[in-house]
CSV table of C-alpha atoms in Angstrom, one decimal:
chain,number,residue,atom,x,y,z
A,322,MET,CA,-24.7,16.4,5.5
A,323,ARG,CA,-26.6,15.3,8.3
A,324,GLN,CA,-29.2,17.6,7.5
A,325,GLU,CA,-29.4,15.8,4.3
A,326,LEU,CA,-29.8,12.5,5.5
A,327,MET,CA,-32.0,13.7,8.1
A,328,SER,CA,-34.4,13.7,5.5
A,329,LEU,CA,-34.6,10.0,4.8
A,330,PRO,CA,-36.0,7.0,7.3
A,331,LYS,CA,-33.4,6.4,10.0
A,332,THR,CA,-32.9,3.1,9.6
A,333,LEU,CA,-32.1,4.7,5.7
A,334,ALA,CA,-30.1,6.7,7.3
A,335,GLU,CA,-28.0,5.0,9.2
A,336,ASP,CA,-27.0,2.8,6.7
A,337,VAL,CA,-26.4,5.2,4.1
A,338,ALA,CA,-24.0,7.0,6.3
A,339,ARG,CA,-22.6,3.9,7.1
A,340,ASN,CA,-21.4,3.7,3.7
A,341,LEU,CA,-20.5,6.8,3.0
A,342,VAL,CA,-18.3,7.2,6.4
A,343,MET,CA,-16.8,3.7,4.5
A,344,VAL,CA,-16.2,6.2,1.2
A,345,ALA,CA,-14.9,9.1,3.5
A,346,ARG,CA,-11.9,6.1,5.1
A,347,LEU,CA,-11.0,3.6,2.2
A,348,LEU,CA,-10.9,6.6,-0.5
A,349,ASP,CA,-6.8,7.8,-0.7
A,350,GLU,CA,-6.6,4.3,0.8
A,351,ASP,CA,-8.6,1.6,-1.4
A,352,ALA,CA,-9.8,3.6,-3.7
A,353,ASP,CA,-12.6,0.3,-5.6
A,354,LEU,CA,-13.6,-0.2,-2.0
A,355,ALA,CA,-14.7,2.5,-1.8
A,356,TYR,CA,-16.7,3.1,-5.3
A,357,GLY,CA,-17.8,-0.5,-3.9
A,358,TYR,CA,-19.7,1.3,-1.1
A,359,SER,CA,-20.6,4.4,-2.8
A,360,ARG,CA,-22.5,2.7,-5.3
A,361,VAL,CA,-24.7,1.0,-2.8
A,362,ALA,CA,-25.7,4.3,-1.1
A,363,LEU,CA,-25.9,5.1,-4.4
A,364,ARG,CA,-28.5,2.3,-4.2
A,365,LEU,CA,-29.6,3.8,-1.4
A,366,ALA,CA,-30.2,7.2,-1.7
A,367,SER,CA,-29.5,8.7,-4.9
A,368,ARG,CA,-31.5,11.6,-4.5
A,369,VAL,CA,-29.8,13.2,-1.5
A,370,ALA,CA,-26.6,15.5,-2.6
A,371,ALA,CA,-23.9,14.4,-0.2
A,372,VAL,CA,-24.4,10.7,-1.5
A,373,ARG,CA,-24.6,11.8,-5.6
A,374,GLU,CA,-21.3,13.9,-4.5
A,375,ALA,CA,-19.3,10.8,-2.2
A,376,ALA,CA,-20.2,8.4,-5.8
A,377,GLY,CA,-18.3,10.9,-8.2
A,378,PHE,CA,-15.1,11.1,-6.3
A,379,ALA,CA,-15.1,7.7,-5.8
A,380,SER,CA,-15.9,7.4,-9.5
A,381,TYR,CA,-12.8,9.7,-10.8
A,382,ALA,CA,-10.6,8.5,-7.6
A,383,THR,CA,-10.9,5.4,-9.6
A,384,GLU,CA,-10.5,7.3,-13.1
A,385,ARG,CA,-14.1,6.5,-14.1
A,386,TYR,CA,-14.6,9.7,-15.1
A,387,ALA,CA,-17.5,9.8,-17.8
A,388,GLU,CA,-19.1,8.3,-13.8
A,389,ALA,CA,-17.7,11.1,-12.1
A,390,LEU,CA,-19.1,13.6,-14.3
A,391,ALA,CA,-22.3,12.6,-14.5
A,392,GLU,CA,-22.6,12.8,-10.0
A,393,PHE,CA,-21.1,15.7,-10.0
A,394,ARG,CA,-23.6,17.0,-12.7
A,395,ALA,CA,-26.4,16.1,-10.5
A,396,CYS,CA,-24.8,17.0,-7.6
A,397,ARG,CA,-25.0,20.6,-8.8
A,398,ARG,CA,-28.2,20.3,-10.2
A,399,MET,CA,-28.9,19.0,-6.9
A,400,THR,CA,-27.4,22.3,-4.3
A,401,GLY,CA,-27.0,25.1,-7.1
A,402,THR,CA,-23.9,25.4,-6.1
A,403,VAL,CA,-19.9,25.3,-8.5
A,404,ASP,CA,-17.5,24.4,-5.3
A,405,LEU,CA,-17.3,20.9,-8.2
A,406,TRP,CA,-16.3,23.4,-11.2
A,407,PRO,CA,-12.9,22.6,-11.3
A,408,VAL,CA,-13.1,18.4,-10.9
A,409,MET,CA,-15.5,18.3,-13.5
A,410,ALA,CA,-13.5,20.2,-15.7
A,411,ASP,CA,-10.5,17.5,-14.7
A,412,CYS,CA,-13.3,15.3,-15.7
A,413,GLU,CA,-13.0,15.7,-19.0
A,414,ARG,CA,-9.7,16.8,-19.1
A,415,GLY,CA,-9.6,12.5,-18.4
A,416,MET,CA,-11.8,11.9,-20.7
A,417,GLY,CA,-9.7,13.2,-23.2
A,418,ARG,CA,-11.3,16.5,-24.0
A,419,PRO,CA,-8.4,18.7,-22.6
A,420,GLU,CA,-9.7,21.7,-25.0
A,421,ARG,CA,-13.3,21.6,-23.3
A,422,ALA,CA,-11.7,22.1,-19.8
A,423,LEU,CA,-10.1,25.1,-20.8
A,424,GLU,CA,-13.9,27.1,-22.3
A,425,MET,CA,-14.7,25.9,-19.0
A,426,ALA,CA,-11.7,27.6,-17.1
A,427,GLY,CA,-13.2,30.8,-19.3
A,428,ALA,CA,-16.4,30.2,-18.0
A,429,SER,CA,-18.3,32.6,-15.0
A,430,GLU,CA,-18.7,30.2,-13.1
A,431,VAL,CA,-15.0,30.7,-12.0
A,432,HIS,CA,-15.2,33.7,-10.3
A,433,LYS,CA,-18.0,32.5,-8.0
A,434,LEU,CA,-15.1,29.9,-6.8
A,435,ASP,CA,-12.8,30.9,-3.6
A,436,ARG,CA,-9.6,31.5,-4.0
A,437,ALA,CA,-8.3,27.5,-3.4
A,438,GLY,CA,-11.4,26.7,-6.1
A,439,GLN,CA,-9.7,29.6,-8.2
A,440,VAL,CA,-6.0,28.2,-7.7
A,441,GLU,CA,-7.2,24.4,-8.3
A,442,MET,CA,-8.9,26.1,-11.5
A,443,ARG,CA,-5.6,27.1,-12.7
A,444,LEU,CA,-3.9,23.6,-11.9
A,445,VAL,CA,-6.7,22.4,-14.9
A,446,ALA,CA,-6.1,24.7,-17.1
A,447,ALA,CA,-2.1,24.3,-16.6
A,448,GLY,CA,-3.0,20.7,-17.1
A,449,ALA,CA,-5.0,20.8,-20.3
A,450,ARG,CA,-2.5,23.4,-21.8
A,451,ARG,CA,0.3,20.5,-21.1
A,452,ASP,CA,-1.8,17.8,-22.7
A,453,MET,CA,-2.7,19.2,-26.2
A,454,GLY,CA,1.8,19.9,-26.0
A,455,GLN,CA,1.5,23.6,-24.5
A,456,ASN,CA,4.5,23.6,-21.8
A,457,ASP,CA,5.0,27.9,-22.1
A,458,ALA,CA,1.5,27.8,-21.9
A,459,ALA,CA,0.9,25.4,-18.9
A,460,VAL,CA,3.6,27.4,-17.1
A,461,VAL,CA,2.1,31.5,-17.8
A,462,THR,CA,-1.1,29.5,-16.5
A,463,LEU,CA,0.1,28.7,-13.0
A,464,GLN,CA,2.0,32.4,-12.6
A,465,SER,CA,0.1,34.6,-10.3
A,466,PRO,CA,-0.4,36.4,-7.5
A,467,GLU,CA,-0.6,32.8,-4.8
A,468,LEU,CA,1.8,31.4,-7.1
A,469,ALA,CA,4.4,34.8,-6.2
A,470,SER,CA,3.0,34.9,-2.5
A,471,ASN,CA,5.4,33.2,0.4
A,472,ALA,CA,2.4,32.6,2.7
A,473,VAL,CA,1.1,29.5,3.1
A,474,HIS,CA,-2.1,28.2,2.8
A,475,PRO,CA,-2.6,24.3,1.3
A,476,TRP,CA,-2.8,24.3,-2.1
A,477,THR,CA,0.4,26.4,-2.7
A,478,ALA,CA,2.6,23.2,-2.3
A,479,ARG,CA,1.0,21.4,-5.3
A,480,LEU,CA,1.3,24.9,-7.3
A,481,ARG,CA,4.6,25.6,-6.8
A,482,TYR,CA,5.4,21.5,-7.9
A,483,ALA,CA,2.9,21.7,-10.4
A,484,TYR,CA,4.9,25.4,-11.7
A,485,ALA,CA,8.5,23.8,-11.3
A,486,ASP,CA,6.5,20.8,-13.6
A,487,ALA,CA,6.1,23.0,-16.3
A,488,LEU,CA,9.6,25.0,-16.2
A,489,LEU,CA,10.9,21.0,-16.1
A,490,ALA,CA,8.6,20.0,-19.0
A,491,ALA,CA,9.1,23.1,-20.8
A,492,GLY,CA,13.0,22.7,-20.4
A,493,ARG,CA,13.5,25.1,-18.0
A,494,GLU,CA,15.6,23.0,-15.4
A,495,ASP,CA,17.6,25.4,-12.6
A,496,GLU,CA,14.1,27.4,-12.7
A,497,ALA,CA,12.0,24.1,-12.1
A,498,ARG,CA,14.8,22.4,-9.5
A,499,GLU,CA,14.2,26.1,-7.6
A,500,TRP,CA,10.5,25.3,-7.3
A,501,PHE,CA,10.4,22.1,-5.8
A,502,ALA,CA,12.8,23.4,-3.2
A,503,LYS,CA,9.4,25.9,-2.6
A,504,SER,CA,7.4,23.2,-2.9
A,505,LEU,CA,9.0,21.7,-0.9
A,506,GLU,CA,9.3,24.0,2.1
A,507,ALA,CA,5.5,24.3,2.3
A,508,ASP,CA,4.4,20.8,1.8
A,509,GLN,CA,4.3,19.9,5.9
A,510,SER,CA,1.7,17.1,4.4
A,511,GLY,CA,3.3,14.9,2.2
A,512,SER,CA,1.8,16.0,-0.5
A,513,THR,CA,3.8,15.9,-3.5
A,514,ASP,CA,7.3,13.9,-4.2
A,515,ALA,CA,8.8,17.1,-3.9
A,516,SER,CA,12.0,15.3,-2.6
A,517,ASP,CA,12.5,12.8,-5.1
A,518,ARG,CA,12.2,15.2,-8.0
A,519,LEU,CA,15.2,17.4,-6.7
A,520,ALA,CA,16.8,14.3,-6.0
A,521,GLN,CA,16.3,13.5,-9.6
A,522,LEU,CA,17.5,16.7,-10.7
A,523,ASP,CA,20.6,16.4,-8.6
A,524,GLY,CA,21.6,13.1,-10.1
A,525,VAL,CA,21.1,10.8,-7.0
A,526,ALA,CA,20.3,7.8,-7.1
A,527,PHE,CA,18.2,5.5,-4.5
A,528,VAL,CA,18.6,2.2,-3.7
A,529,ASP,CA,16.5,-0.4,-2.5
A,530,ALA,CA,18.2,-2.0,0.7
A,531,MET,CA,15.2,-4.7,1.1
A,532,ASP,CA,15.8,-5.3,-3.2
A,533,ASP,CA,19.0,-5.9,-2.9
A,534,ALA,CA,19.2,-8.2,0.4
A,535,ASP,CA,16.4,-10.5,-2.6
A,536,ASP,CA,18.8,-10.4,-5.1
A,537,GLU,CA,21.3,-11.5,-3.1
A,538,GLN,CA,19.4,-13.8,-1.7
A,539,PRO,CA,19.1,-16.5,-4.6
A,540,ALA,CA,23.7,-16.3,-5.0
A,541,ALA,CA,23.6,-17.3,-1.5
A,542,ASP,CA,20.8,-20.4,-2.2
A,543,GLU,CA,22.3,-21.6,-5.1
A,544,ALA,CA,26.2,-21.4,-3.2
A,545,ALA,CA,24.6,-23.8,-0.2
A,546,ALA,CA,23.1,-25.7,-2.9
A,547,GLU,CA,26.8,-26.7,-4.5
A,548,ASP,CA,28.0,-26.8,-1.2
A,549,ARG,CA,26.1,-29.1,-0.2
A,550,ASP,CA,26.9,-31.2,-4.2
A,551,GLY,CA,29.3,-30.9,-3.2
A,552,VAL,CA,29.3,-33.5,0.0
A,553,ALA,CA,27.3,-35.6,-1.3
A,554,ASP,CA,28.8,-36.3,-4.3
A,555,GLY,CA,31.9,-36.8,-1.2
A,556,ALA,CA,30.2,-39.3,0.2
A,557,ASP,CA,29.5,-41.3,-3.2
A,558,GLY,CA,33.0,-41.4,-4.4
A,559,VAL,CA,34.0,-43.1,-0.6
A,560,ASP,CA,30.8,-45.6,-0.7
A,561,GLY,CA,31.7,-46.1,-4.3
A,562,GLY,CA,35.7,-47.0,-3.1
A,563,ASN,CA,34.1,-49.4,-0.1
A,564,ALA,CA,31.6,-50.9,-2.7
A,565,ALA,CA,34.8,-51.5,-4.5
A,566,GLU,CA,36.9,-52.7,-1.4
A,567,ASP,CA,34.1,-55.4,-1.0
A,568,GLU,CA,33.4,-56.2,-4.0
A,569,VAL,CA,37.1,-57.4,-4.4
A,570,THR,CA,37.0,-59.4,-0.9
A,571,GLU,CA,34.3,-61.1,-1.3
A,572,ALA,CA,35.8,-61.9,-4.9
A,573,ALA,CA,39.2,-63.5,-3.0
A,574,GLU,CA,36.9,-65.2,-0.6
A,575,GLY,CA,35.0,-66.8,-3.8
A,576,GLU,CA,38.1,-67.9,-5.3
A,577,ALA,CA,39.6,-69.6,-1.5
A,578,GLY,CA,36.6,-71.4,-1.6
A,579,ASP,CA,36.1,-72.5,-5.2
A,580,ASP,CA,40.4,-73.5,-3.7
A,581,GLU,CA,39.1,-75.7,-0.9
A,582,GLY,CA,36.6,-77.3,-3.1
A,583,ARG,CA,38.7,-78.6,-5.6
A,584,LYS,CA,40.7,-79.7,-3.5
A,585,ASP,CA,38.1,-81.7,-1.5
A,586,ARG,CA,37.0,-83.5,-4.5
A,587,GLU,CA,41.1,-84.3,-5.6
A,588,ALA,CA,41.1,-86.1,-2.0
A,589,GLY,CA,37.7,-87.6,-2.1
A,590,ASP,CA,39.2,-89.3,-5.7
A,591,ALA,CA,42.4,-90.3,-4.1
A,592,GLY,CA,40.7,-92.8,-2.1
A,593,GLU,CA,39.1,-91.2,1.4
A,594,PRO,CA,36.1,-94.1,1.7
A,595,ASP,CA,32.3,-93.3,1.7
A,596,VAL,CA,30.1,-92.7,4.4
A,597,ASP,CA,27.8,-95.3,4.8
A,598,LEU,CA,25.3,-94.0,7.6
A,599,THR,CA,23.8,-97.5,9.0
A,600,ASP,CA,21.0,-97.5,10.9
A,601,GLU,CA,22.3,-97.4,14.8
A,602,ALA,CA,23.2,-94.2,13.6
A,603,ASP,CA,20.9,-90.8,14.9
A,604,PRO,CA,20.4,-89.1,11.4
A,605,THR,CA,19.1,-86.3,13.4
A,606,ALA,CA,22.2,-85.8,17.2
A,607,PHE,CA,23.8,-84.0,14.2
A,608,LEU,CA,20.8,-80.5,14.6
A,609,ASP,CA,22.0,-80.9,18.7
A,610,ASP,CA,25.5,-79.0,17.5
A,611,PRO,CA,24.9,-77.8,14.2
A,612,PHE,CA,28.6,-78.2,13.7
A,613,LYS,CA,29.1,-81.2,14.4
A,614,GLU,CA,28.7,-84.4,12.1
A,615,PRO,CA,26.7,-86.9,12.1
A,616,SER,CA,28.4,-90.3,13.8
A,617,LYS,CA,30.1,-91.9,11.4
A,618,ASN,CA,30.5,-96.3,10.9
A,619,THR,CA,33.5,-96.9,9.1
A,620,GLU,CA,33.9,-100.9,7.4
A,621,GLY,CA,36.5,-101.8,9.0
């Protein structure tokens, strides 16, 4: 790739290289973002084979199979190699054309692939068989010297996993379990979920503790809310009782005041002398003591 970029002006080569680095970094973590960087690189240097290949893999990762196939074909024309033949066939599968993928699996280009490429082609061909509902044929397609070998290669775990999955689809559960276990033994990088598949076959159910905590929290919140409501209701009952007592007290005091007023009126009617305020009396004298009545002059 470095040699290809050297054909570009220095500044342009640096910009393209930065975008290609981001594609490589993000392809497994954020394929959509990687795809965006690949489109920038493609716009800057569409005649560079490495750029077309990176754009193809970014499109493939985001399931834009038609775009990916176009980019891989362009890359193949530029380089003349067949290294991308298996992934090109898988794009045909992604576009709903498994028959075309099987045709490519029988093409002469397959014989030019290295061992890893031929294993990839077997995986694609077996997937195409399964797409067509030919589960037994998929099992046969994967049976090969590479599958029978005890040596572990970068593709060994995936090949064994695919074989186990095909066996399971064909209804051969015991054999499938055996090969899932073999896949797990060879899966040093954790590229498959063979352990989960084994657990499923053994009837083991995994429970997410965080999910349980999330389920319990609403119930706890509801119980706490009910407790707060109960306390509030009790307080309202106490306040209500106090208010009732206050109303009774006020009513009693009101009745007492009415009785006193009635007695005062009766006493006045009985002949209590009227009060006569003369000029000698100071009408503001009671302001010195608000509770002291003004002085009175009584006729004698």
